[in-house]
Tab-separated table of C-alpha atoms in Angstrom:
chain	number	residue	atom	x	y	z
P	29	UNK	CA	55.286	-41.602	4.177
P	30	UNK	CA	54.422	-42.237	7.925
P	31	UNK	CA	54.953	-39.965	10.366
P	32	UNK	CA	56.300	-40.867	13.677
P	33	UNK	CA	55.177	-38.239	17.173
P	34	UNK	CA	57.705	-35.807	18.161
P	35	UNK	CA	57.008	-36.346	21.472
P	36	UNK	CA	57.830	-40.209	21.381
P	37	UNK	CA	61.483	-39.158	19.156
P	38	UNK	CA	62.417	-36.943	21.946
P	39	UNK	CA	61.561	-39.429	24.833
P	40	UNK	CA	64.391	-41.571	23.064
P	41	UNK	CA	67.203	-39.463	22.303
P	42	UNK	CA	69.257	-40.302	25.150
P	43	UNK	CA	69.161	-44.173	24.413
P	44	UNK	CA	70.271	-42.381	20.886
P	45	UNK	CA	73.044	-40.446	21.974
P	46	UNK	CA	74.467	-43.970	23.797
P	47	UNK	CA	74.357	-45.740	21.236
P	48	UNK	CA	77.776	-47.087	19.193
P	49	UNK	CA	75.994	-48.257	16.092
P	50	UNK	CA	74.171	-44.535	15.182
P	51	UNK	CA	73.142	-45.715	11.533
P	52	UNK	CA	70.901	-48.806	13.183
P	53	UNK	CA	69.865	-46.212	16.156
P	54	UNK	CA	68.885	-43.586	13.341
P	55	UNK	CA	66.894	-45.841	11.549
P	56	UNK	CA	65.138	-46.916	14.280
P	57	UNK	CA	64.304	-43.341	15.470
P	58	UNK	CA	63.973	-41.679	11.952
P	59	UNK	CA	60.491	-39.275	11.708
P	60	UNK	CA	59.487	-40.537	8.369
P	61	UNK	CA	60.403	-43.947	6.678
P	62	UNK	CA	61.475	-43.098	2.943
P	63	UNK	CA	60.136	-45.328	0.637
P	64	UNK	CA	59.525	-45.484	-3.025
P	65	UNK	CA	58.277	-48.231	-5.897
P	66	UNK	CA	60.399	-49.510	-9.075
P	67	UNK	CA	58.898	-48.023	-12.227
P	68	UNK	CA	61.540	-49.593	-14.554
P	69	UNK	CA	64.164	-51.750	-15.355
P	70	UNK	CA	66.244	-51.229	-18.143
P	71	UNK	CA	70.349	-52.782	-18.751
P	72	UNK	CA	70.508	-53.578	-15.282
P	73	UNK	CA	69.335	-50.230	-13.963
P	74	UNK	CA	66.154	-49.793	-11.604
P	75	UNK	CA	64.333	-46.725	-12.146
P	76	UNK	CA	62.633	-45.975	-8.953
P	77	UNK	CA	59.320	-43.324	-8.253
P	78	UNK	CA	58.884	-41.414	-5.027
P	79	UNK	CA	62.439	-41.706	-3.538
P	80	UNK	CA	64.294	-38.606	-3.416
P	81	UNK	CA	67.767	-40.026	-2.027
P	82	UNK	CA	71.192	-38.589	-2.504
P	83	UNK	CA	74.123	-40.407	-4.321
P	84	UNK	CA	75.409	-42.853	-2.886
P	85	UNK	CA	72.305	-43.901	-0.556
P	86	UNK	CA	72.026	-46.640	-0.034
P	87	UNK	CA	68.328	-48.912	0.047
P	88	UNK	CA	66.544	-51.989	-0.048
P	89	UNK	CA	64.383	-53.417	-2.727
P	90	UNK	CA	61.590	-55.533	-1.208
P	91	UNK	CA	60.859	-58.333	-3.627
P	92	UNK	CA	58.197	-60.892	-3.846
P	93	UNK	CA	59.154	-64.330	-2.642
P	94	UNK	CA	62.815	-63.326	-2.538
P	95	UNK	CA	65.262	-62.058	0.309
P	96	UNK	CA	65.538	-58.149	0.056
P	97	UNK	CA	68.233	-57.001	-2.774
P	98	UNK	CA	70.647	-53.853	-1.556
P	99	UNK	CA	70.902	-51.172	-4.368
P	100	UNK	CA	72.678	-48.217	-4.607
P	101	UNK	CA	71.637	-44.787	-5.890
P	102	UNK	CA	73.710	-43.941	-8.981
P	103	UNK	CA	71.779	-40.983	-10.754
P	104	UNK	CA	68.804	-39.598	-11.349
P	105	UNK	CA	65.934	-39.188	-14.924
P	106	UNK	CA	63.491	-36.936	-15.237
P	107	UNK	CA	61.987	-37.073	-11.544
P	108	UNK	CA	62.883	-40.887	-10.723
P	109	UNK	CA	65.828	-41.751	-8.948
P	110	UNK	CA	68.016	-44.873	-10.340
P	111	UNK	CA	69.823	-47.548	-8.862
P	112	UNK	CA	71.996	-50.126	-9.557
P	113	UNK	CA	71.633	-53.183	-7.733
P	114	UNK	CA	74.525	-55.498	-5.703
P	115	UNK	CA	73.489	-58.738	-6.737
P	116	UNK	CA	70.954	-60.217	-9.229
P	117	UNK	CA	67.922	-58.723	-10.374
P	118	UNK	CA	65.603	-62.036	-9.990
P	119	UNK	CA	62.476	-61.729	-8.920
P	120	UNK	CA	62.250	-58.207	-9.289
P	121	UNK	CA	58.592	-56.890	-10.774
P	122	UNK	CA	57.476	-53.123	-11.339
P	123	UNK	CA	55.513	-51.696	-8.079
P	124	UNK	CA	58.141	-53.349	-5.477
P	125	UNK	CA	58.631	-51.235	-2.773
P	126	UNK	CA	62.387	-49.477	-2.058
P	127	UNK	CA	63.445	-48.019	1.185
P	128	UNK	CA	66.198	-46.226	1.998
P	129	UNK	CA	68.754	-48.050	4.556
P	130	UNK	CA	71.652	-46.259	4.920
P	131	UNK	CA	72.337	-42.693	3.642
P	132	UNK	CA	75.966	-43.445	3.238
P	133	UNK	CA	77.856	-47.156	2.859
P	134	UNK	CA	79.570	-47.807	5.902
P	135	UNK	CA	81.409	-50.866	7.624
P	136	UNK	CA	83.486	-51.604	10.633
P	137	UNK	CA	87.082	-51.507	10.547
P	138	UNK	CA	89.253	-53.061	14.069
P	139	UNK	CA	92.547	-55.395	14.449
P	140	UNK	CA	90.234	-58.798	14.508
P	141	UNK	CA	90.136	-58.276	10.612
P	142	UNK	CA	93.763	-59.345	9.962
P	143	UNK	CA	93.478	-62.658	8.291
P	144	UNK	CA	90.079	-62.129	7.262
P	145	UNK	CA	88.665	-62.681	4.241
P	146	UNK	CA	85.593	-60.246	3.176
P	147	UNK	CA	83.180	-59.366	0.883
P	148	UNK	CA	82.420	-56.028	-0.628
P	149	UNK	CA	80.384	-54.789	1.807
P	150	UNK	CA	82.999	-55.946	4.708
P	151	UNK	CA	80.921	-59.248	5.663
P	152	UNK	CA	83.377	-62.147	6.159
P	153	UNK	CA	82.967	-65.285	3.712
P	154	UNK	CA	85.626	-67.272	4.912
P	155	UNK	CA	83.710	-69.352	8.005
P	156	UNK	CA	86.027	-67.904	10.517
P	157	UNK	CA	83.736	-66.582	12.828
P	158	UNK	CA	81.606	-63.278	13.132
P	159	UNK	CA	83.083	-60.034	13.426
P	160	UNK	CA	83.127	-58.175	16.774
P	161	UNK	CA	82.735	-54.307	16.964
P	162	UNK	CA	84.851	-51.865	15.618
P	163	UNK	CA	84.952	-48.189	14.458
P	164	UNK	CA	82.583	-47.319	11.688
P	165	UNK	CA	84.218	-45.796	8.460
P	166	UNK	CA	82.551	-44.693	5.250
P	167	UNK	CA	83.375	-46.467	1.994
P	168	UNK	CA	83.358	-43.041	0.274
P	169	UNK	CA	85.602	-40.719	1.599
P	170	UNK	CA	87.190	-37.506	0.016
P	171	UNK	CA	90.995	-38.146	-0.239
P	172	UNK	CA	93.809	-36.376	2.577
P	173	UNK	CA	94.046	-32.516	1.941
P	174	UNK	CA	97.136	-32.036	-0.495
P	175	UNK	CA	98.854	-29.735	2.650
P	176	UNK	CA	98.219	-32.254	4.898
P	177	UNK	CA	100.085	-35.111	3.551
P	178	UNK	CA	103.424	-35.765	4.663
P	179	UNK	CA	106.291	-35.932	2.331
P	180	UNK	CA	107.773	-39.068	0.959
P	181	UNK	CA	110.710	-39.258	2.581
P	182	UNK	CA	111.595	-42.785	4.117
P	183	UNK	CA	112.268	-45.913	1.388
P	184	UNK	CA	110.072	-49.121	2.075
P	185	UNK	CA	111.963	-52.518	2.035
P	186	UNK	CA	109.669	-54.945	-0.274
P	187	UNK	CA	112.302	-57.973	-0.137
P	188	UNK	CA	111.791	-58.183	-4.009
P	189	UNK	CA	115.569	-57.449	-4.906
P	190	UNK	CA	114.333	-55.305	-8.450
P	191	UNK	CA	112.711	-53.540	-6.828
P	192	UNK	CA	114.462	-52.402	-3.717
P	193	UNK	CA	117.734	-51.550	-5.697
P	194	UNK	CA	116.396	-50.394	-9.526
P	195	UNK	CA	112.703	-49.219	-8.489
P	196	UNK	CA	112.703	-48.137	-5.138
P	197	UNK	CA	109.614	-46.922	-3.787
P	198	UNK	CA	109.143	-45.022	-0.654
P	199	UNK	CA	106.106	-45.371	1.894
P	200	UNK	CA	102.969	-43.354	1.182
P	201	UNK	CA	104.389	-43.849	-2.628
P	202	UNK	CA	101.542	-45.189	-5.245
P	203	UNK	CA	102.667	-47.469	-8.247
P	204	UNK	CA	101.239	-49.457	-10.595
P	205	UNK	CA	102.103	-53.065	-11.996
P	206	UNK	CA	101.686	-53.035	-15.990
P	207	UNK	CA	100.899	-56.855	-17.042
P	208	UNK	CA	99.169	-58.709	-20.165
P	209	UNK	CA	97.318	-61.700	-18.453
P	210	UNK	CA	99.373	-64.669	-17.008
P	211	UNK	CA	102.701	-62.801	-16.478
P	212	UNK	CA	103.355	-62.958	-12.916
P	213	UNK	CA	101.422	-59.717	-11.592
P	214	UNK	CA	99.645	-62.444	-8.957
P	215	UNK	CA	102.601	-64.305	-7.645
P	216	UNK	CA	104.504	-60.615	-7.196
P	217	UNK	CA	101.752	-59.083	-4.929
P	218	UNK	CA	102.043	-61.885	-2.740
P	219	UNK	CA	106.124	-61.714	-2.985
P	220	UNK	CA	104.850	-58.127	-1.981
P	221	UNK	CA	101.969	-58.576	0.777
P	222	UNK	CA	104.877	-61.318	2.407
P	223	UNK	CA	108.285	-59.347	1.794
P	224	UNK	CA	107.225	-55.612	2.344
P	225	UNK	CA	107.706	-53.540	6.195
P	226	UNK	CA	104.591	-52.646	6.856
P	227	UNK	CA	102.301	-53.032	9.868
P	228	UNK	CA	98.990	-54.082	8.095
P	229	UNK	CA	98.582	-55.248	4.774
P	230	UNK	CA	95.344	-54.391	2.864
P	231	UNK	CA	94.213	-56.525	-0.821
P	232	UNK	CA	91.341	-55.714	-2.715
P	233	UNK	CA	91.104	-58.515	-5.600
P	234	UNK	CA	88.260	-56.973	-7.841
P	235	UNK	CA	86.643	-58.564	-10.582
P	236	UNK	CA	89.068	-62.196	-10.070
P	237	UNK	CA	87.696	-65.798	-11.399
P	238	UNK	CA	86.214	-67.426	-8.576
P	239	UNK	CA	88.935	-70.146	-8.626
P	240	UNK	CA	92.046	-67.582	-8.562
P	241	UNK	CA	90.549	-66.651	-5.316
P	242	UNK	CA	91.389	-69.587	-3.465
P	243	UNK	CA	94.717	-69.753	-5.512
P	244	UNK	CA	96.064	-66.705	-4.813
P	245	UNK	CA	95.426	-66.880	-1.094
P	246	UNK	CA	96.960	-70.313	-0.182
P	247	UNK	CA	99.501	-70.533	-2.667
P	248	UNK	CA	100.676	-66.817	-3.535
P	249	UNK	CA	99.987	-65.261	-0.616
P	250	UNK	CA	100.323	-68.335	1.873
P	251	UNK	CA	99.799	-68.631	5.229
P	252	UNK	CA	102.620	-66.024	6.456
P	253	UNK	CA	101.272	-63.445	4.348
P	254	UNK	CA	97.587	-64.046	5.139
P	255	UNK	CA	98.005	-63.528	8.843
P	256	UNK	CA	98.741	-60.398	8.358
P	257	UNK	CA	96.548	-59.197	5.155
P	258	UNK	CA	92.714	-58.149	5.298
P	259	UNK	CA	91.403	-59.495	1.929
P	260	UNK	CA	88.157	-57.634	-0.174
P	261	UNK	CA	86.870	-59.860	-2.590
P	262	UNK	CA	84.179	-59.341	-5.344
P	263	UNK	CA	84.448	-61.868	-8.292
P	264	UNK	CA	83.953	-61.201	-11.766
P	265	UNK	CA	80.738	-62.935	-11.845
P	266	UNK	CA	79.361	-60.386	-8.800
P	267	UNK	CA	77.571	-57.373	-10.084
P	268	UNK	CA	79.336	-54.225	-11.376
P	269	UNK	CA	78.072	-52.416	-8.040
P	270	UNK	CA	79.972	-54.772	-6.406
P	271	UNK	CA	82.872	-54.677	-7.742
P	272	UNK	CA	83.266	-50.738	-7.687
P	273	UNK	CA	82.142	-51.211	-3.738
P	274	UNK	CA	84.872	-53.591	-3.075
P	275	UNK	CA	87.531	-51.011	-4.291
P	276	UNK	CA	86.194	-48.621	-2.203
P	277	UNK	CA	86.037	-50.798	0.590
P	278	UNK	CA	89.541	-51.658	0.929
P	279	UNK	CA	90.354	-48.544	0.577
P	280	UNK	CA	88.503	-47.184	3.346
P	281	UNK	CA	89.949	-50.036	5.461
P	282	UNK	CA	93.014	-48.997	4.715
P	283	UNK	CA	92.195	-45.549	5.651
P	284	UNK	CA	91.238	-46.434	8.833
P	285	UNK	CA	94.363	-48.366	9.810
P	286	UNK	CA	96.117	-44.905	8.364
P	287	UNK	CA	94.411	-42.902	11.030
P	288	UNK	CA	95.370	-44.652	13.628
P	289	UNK	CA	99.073	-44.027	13.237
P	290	UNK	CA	99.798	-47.244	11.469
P	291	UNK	CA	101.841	-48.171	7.778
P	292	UNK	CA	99.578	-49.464	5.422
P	293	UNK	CA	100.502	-51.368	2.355
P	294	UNK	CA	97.391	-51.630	0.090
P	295	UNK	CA	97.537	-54.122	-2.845
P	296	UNK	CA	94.805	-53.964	-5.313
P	297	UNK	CA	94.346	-56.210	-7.945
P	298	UNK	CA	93.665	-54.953	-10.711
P	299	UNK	CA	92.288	-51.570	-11.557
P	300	UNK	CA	91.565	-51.884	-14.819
P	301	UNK	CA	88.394	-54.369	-13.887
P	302	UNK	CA	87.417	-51.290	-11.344
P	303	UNK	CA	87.204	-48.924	-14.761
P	304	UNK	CA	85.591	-51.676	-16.471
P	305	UNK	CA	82.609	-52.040	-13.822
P	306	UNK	CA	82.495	-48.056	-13.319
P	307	UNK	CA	81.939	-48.133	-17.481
P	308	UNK	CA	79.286	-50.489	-17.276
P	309	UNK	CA	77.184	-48.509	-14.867
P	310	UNK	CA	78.095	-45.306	-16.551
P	311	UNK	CA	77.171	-46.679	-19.682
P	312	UNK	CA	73.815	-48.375	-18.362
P	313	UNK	CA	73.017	-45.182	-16.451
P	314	UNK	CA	73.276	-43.343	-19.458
P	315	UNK	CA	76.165	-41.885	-19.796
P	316	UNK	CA	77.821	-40.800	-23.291
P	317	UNK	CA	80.695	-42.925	-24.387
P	318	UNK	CA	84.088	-41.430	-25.105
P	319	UNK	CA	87.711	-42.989	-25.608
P	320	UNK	CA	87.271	-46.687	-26.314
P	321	UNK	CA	83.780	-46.442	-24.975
P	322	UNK	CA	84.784	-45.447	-21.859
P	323	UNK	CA	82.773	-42.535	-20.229
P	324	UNK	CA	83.987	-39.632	-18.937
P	325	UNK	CA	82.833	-40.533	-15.256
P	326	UNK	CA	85.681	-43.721	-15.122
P	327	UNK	CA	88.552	-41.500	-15.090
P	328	UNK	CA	87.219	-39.098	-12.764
P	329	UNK	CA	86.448	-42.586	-10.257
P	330	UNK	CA	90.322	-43.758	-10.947
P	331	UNK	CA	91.430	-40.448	-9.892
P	332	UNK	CA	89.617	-39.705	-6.579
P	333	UNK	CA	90.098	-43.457	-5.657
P	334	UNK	CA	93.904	-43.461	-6.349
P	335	UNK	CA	94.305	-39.516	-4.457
P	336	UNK	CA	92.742	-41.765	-1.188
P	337	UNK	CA	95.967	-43.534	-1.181
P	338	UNK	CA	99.463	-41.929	0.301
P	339	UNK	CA	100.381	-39.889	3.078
P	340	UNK	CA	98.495	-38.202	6.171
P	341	UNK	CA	99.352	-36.336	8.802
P	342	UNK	CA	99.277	-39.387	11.267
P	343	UNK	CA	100.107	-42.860	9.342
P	344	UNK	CA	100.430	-43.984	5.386
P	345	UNK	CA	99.136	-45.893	2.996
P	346	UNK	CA	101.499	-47.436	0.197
P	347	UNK	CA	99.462	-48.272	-2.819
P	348	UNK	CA	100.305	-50.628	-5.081
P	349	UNK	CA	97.157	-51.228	-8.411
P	350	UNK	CA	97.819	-54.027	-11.295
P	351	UNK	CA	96.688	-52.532	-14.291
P	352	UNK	CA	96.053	-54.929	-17.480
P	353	UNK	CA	97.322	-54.134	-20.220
P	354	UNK	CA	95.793	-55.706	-23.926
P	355	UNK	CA	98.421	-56.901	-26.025
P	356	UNK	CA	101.259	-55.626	-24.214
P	357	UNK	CA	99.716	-51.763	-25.596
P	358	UNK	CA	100.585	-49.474	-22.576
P	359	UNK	CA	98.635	-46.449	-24.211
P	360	UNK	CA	95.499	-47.911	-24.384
P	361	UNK	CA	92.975	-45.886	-22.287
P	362	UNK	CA	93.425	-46.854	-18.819
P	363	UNK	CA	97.027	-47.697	-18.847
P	364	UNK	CA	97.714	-44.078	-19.990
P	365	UNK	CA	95.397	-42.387	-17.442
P	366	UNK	CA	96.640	-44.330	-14.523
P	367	UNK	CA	99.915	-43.633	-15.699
P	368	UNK	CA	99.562	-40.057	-14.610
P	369	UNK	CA	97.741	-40.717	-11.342
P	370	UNK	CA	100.417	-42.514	-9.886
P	371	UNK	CA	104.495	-42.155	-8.617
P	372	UNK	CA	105.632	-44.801	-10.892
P	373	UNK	CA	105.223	-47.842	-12.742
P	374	UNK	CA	106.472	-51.732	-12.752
P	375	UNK	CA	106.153	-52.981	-16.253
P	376	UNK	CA	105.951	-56.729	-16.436
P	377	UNK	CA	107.296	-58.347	-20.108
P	378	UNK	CA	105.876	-61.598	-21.414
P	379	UNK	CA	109.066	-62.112	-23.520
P	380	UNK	CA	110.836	-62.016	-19.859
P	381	UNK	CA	108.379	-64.418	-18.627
P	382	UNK	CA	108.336	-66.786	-21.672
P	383	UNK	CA	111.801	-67.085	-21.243
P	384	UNK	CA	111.627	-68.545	-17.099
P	385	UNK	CA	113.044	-64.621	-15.640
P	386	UNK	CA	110.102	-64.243	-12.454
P	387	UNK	CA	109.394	-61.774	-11.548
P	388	UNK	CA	109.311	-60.392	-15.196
P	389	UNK	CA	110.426	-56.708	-14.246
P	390	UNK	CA	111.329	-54.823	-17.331
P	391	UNK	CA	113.463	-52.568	-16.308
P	392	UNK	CA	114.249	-50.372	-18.541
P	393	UNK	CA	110.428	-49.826	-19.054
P	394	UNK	CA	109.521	-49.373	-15.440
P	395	UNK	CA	110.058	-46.221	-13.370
P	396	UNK	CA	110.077	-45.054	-9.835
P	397	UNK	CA	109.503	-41.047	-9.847
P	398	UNK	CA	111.135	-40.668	-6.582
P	399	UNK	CA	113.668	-43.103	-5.854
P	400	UNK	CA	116.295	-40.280	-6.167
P	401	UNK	CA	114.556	-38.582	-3.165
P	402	UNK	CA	115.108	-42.337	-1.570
P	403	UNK	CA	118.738	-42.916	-2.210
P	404	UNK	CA	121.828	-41.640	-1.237
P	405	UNK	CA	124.308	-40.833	-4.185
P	406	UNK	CA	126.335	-43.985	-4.044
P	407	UNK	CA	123.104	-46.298	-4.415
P	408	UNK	CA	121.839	-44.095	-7.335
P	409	UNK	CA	125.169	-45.025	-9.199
P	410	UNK	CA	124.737	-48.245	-8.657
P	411	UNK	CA	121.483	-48.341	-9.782
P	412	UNK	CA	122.687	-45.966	-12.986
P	413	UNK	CA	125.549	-48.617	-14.037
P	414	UNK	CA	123.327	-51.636	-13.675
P	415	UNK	CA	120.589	-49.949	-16.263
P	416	UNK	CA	123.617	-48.667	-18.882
P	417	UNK	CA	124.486	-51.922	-19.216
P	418	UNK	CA	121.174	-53.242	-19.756
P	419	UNK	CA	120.599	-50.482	-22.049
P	420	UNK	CA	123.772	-51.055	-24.415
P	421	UNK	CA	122.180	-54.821	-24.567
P	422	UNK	CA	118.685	-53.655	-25.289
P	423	UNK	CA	120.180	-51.453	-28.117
P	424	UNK	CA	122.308	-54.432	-30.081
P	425	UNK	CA	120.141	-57.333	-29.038
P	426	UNK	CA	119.014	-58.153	-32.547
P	427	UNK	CA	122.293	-57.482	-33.804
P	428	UNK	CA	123.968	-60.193	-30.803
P	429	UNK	CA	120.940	-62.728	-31.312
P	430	UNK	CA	121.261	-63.338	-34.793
P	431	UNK	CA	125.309	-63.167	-34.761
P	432	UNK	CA	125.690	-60.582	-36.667
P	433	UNK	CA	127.794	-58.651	-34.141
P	434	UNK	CA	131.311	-59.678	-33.946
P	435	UNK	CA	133.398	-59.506	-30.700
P	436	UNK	CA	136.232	-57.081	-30.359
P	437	UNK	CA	134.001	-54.354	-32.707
P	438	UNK	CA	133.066	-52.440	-29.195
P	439	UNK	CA	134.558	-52.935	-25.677
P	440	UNK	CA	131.331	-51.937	-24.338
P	441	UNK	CA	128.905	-53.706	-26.674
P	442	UNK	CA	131.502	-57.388	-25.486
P	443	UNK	CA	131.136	-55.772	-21.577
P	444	UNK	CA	127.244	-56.004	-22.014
P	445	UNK	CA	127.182	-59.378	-23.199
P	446	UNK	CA	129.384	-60.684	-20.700
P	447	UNK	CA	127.648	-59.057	-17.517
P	448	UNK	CA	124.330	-59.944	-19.236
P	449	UNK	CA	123.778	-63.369	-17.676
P	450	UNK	CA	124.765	-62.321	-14.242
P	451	UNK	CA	122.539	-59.276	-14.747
P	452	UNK	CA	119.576	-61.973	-15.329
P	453	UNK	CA	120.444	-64.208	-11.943
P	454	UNK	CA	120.697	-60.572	-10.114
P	455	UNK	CA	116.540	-59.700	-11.528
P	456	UNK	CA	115.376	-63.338	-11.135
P	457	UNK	CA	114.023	-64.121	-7.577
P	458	UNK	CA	112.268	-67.677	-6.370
P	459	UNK	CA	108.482	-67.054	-5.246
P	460	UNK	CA	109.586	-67.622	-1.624
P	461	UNK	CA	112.377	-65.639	-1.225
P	462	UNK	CA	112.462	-62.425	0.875
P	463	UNK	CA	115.506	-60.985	0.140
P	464	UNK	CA	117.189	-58.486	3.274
P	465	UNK	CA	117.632	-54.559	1.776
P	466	UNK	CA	120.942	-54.366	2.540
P	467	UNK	CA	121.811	-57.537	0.988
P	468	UNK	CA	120.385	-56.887	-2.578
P	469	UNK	CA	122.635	-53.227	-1.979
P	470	UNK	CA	125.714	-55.550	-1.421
P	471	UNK	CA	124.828	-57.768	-4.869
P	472	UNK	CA	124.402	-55.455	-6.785
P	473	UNK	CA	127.552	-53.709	-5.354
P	474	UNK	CA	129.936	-56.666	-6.388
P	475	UNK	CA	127.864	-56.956	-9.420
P	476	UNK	CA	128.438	-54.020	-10.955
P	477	UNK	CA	131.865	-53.615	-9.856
P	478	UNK	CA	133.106	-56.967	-11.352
């Protein structure tokens, strides 16, 4: 390590102290330049001697006849620290040197993102321009004290009509969407990014193909809803690093806008390819396997990621994850953790979708934990009557679909079936449509009283 005068270090300080960027002016003025060599590289993990770094540092591996490659410091073995890199390994060779480049991953968070689209590490990727400056926020941060947050109090219009009257969420609230693959959980976040009151609108799509990207921008979220979204993308052929960062990343964007006073709705889709990419470092770092070979490390990262989400003193952040779910089996591993992290859950049925209902809410599956704190009596029995009669259905469908129930046997049973099909028009909403609060309220007013 080279050591730099004291004497020069202190002639500088007050071109320091100036300065708006103080990670660039601290690495400029920094007394000794950290630097290690890669020792090993084993399942995608660098093993590096000579760099004692913190978690979470961030450095720079300085390969031969290749552009540097970022890695971040995940753990540490017997004396060497290890890393896991953002993007591919190639060209990487034992003896390379590694310097550290930021202690802590940062990025710059100001109104000119809105209708950006960025990478995990908050560079833009959609030829729009360069980013001006803005105020530097962490990607890590520890979530809002628990006495600090503000109560959910106020409801949050989302202009998706099942949701407003039967799962009504509240802002600061945190939900989850429940889906098996190709069921709608897409073309409902951008009903949501479009339809719901909020000043900024954050998305994080982790772990997407490359060619949903593209899909869900211009055709689910559209041009209305991207002028007012920021966008985090990592693709699920980006490293595992990268996808965990682009989580974070969002979040911390959304955090910022939170601070500042303003209603945030963050959309992230989906956090079960977050858990997936945490396992895979765990895993490669290590790390003992336990439910469904999922280390214990994943569901301490789903927690502290979700708790970042919700309330503050100043602003809020509505969350809203897309878990997947294998096989319609909502107690596999994930789905049952996330469960308990969050205020509720949207459960989305294939058998709904298969049969043309979008969005493919099910009900009498899904849950809001605080819509009575949202509602005033009279919309709570509303709500109430709609899901008895869906229940009595539910109960004697296989009984009414094979005719084996005979009309006349039960007034209520023969009131079920003939609200059913107006119960189905009420749930189904077109892609486009934004539907007004109070005139889903009024629907399902004359609906339930006809």
């Amino acid at each position: 390590m080279t050591q730099t005068p004291f004497a020069e270090i202190a002639s500088r300080l007050p071109s320091l102290a100036k300065s708006t960027d103080w990670n660039g002016a601290i690495q400029r003025f920094i007394p000794y330049r950290v630097q290690g060599r890669v020792c090993l590289l084993q399942g995608g993990i660098i093993a590096v001697d000579g760099l004692p770094l913190a978690i979470g540092s961030v450095t720079r591996i300085l390969r031969q006849g290749h552009s540097p490659l970022e890695a971040e410091v995940i753990g540490f073995d017997k004396g060497r620290t290890l890393l896991a890199a953002l993007d591919s390994l190639e060209g990487v060779r034992a003896g390379d040197p590694v310097e550290l480049t930021q202690s802590c991953r940062s990025i710059k968070v100001s109104e000119e993102l809105c209708g950006r689209v960025l990478d995990a590490t908050g560079t833009p990727i959609d030829h729009a321009g360069s980013m001006g400056s803005g105020r530097r926020v962490f990607c890590e941060a520890p979530p809002v004290s628990p006495l600090s947050r503000k109560p959910i109090r106020t409801g949050l219009s989302t202009g998706v009509r099942a949701i407003d009257t039967l799962l009504s969420i509240g802002q600061g609230q945190r939900l989850g969407i429940f889906s098996a693959a190709g069921v709608g959980k897409s073309t409902l976040l951008g009903m949501l990014a479009r339809g719901t009151q909020a000043d900024y609108v954050v998305i994080g799509l982790i772990g997407e193909r490359g060619r949903e990207v593209r899909d869900f921008l211009e055709n689910d979220l559209g041009p209305q809803g991207q002028a007012r979204s920021i966008t985090v993308v990592a693709t699920s052929d980006q490293s595992a690093s990268k996808r965990i960062l682009a989580a974070k990343t969002a979040t911390a964007i959304a955090e910022s806008l939170r601070d500042q006073g303003k209603s945030v709705l963050l959309l992230m889709d989906s956090l079960t390819r977050f858990a997936t990419a945490q396992r895979e470092i765990g895993l490669a770092a290590g790390e003992a396997p336990t439910t469904r070979g999922y280390p214990t490390s994943v569901f301490s990262s789903l927690s502290h990621l979700v708790e970042r989400a919700g309330n503050s003193a100043r602003g809020s952040i509505t969350a809203i994850y897309t878990v997947l779910v294998e096989g319609d089996d909502n107690n596999e591993p994930i789905s049952d953790a996330v469960r308990g992290f969050l205020d509720g859950h949207i459960v989305l049925s294939k058998s709904l979708a298969d049969g043309g209902q979008y969005p493919a809410i099910d009900v009498l599956r899904s849950l809001s934990r605080l819509q009575h704190q949202l509602l005033d009596p009279h919309q709570i029995a509303l709500a109430n009557e709609l899901r008895k009669w869906l229940s009595i259905y539910d109960e004697h469908r296989e009984l009414i679909q094979i005719g084996a129930y005979r009309s006349g046997s039960n007034p209520q049973i023969d009131r079920a079936i003939a609200i059913k099909p107006r119960i189905d028009g009420f749930l189904a909403q077109s892609r486009d449509a934004i539907m007004p609060w109070d005139d889903s309220w009024e629907r399902l007013r004359i609906l339930v009283g006809s």
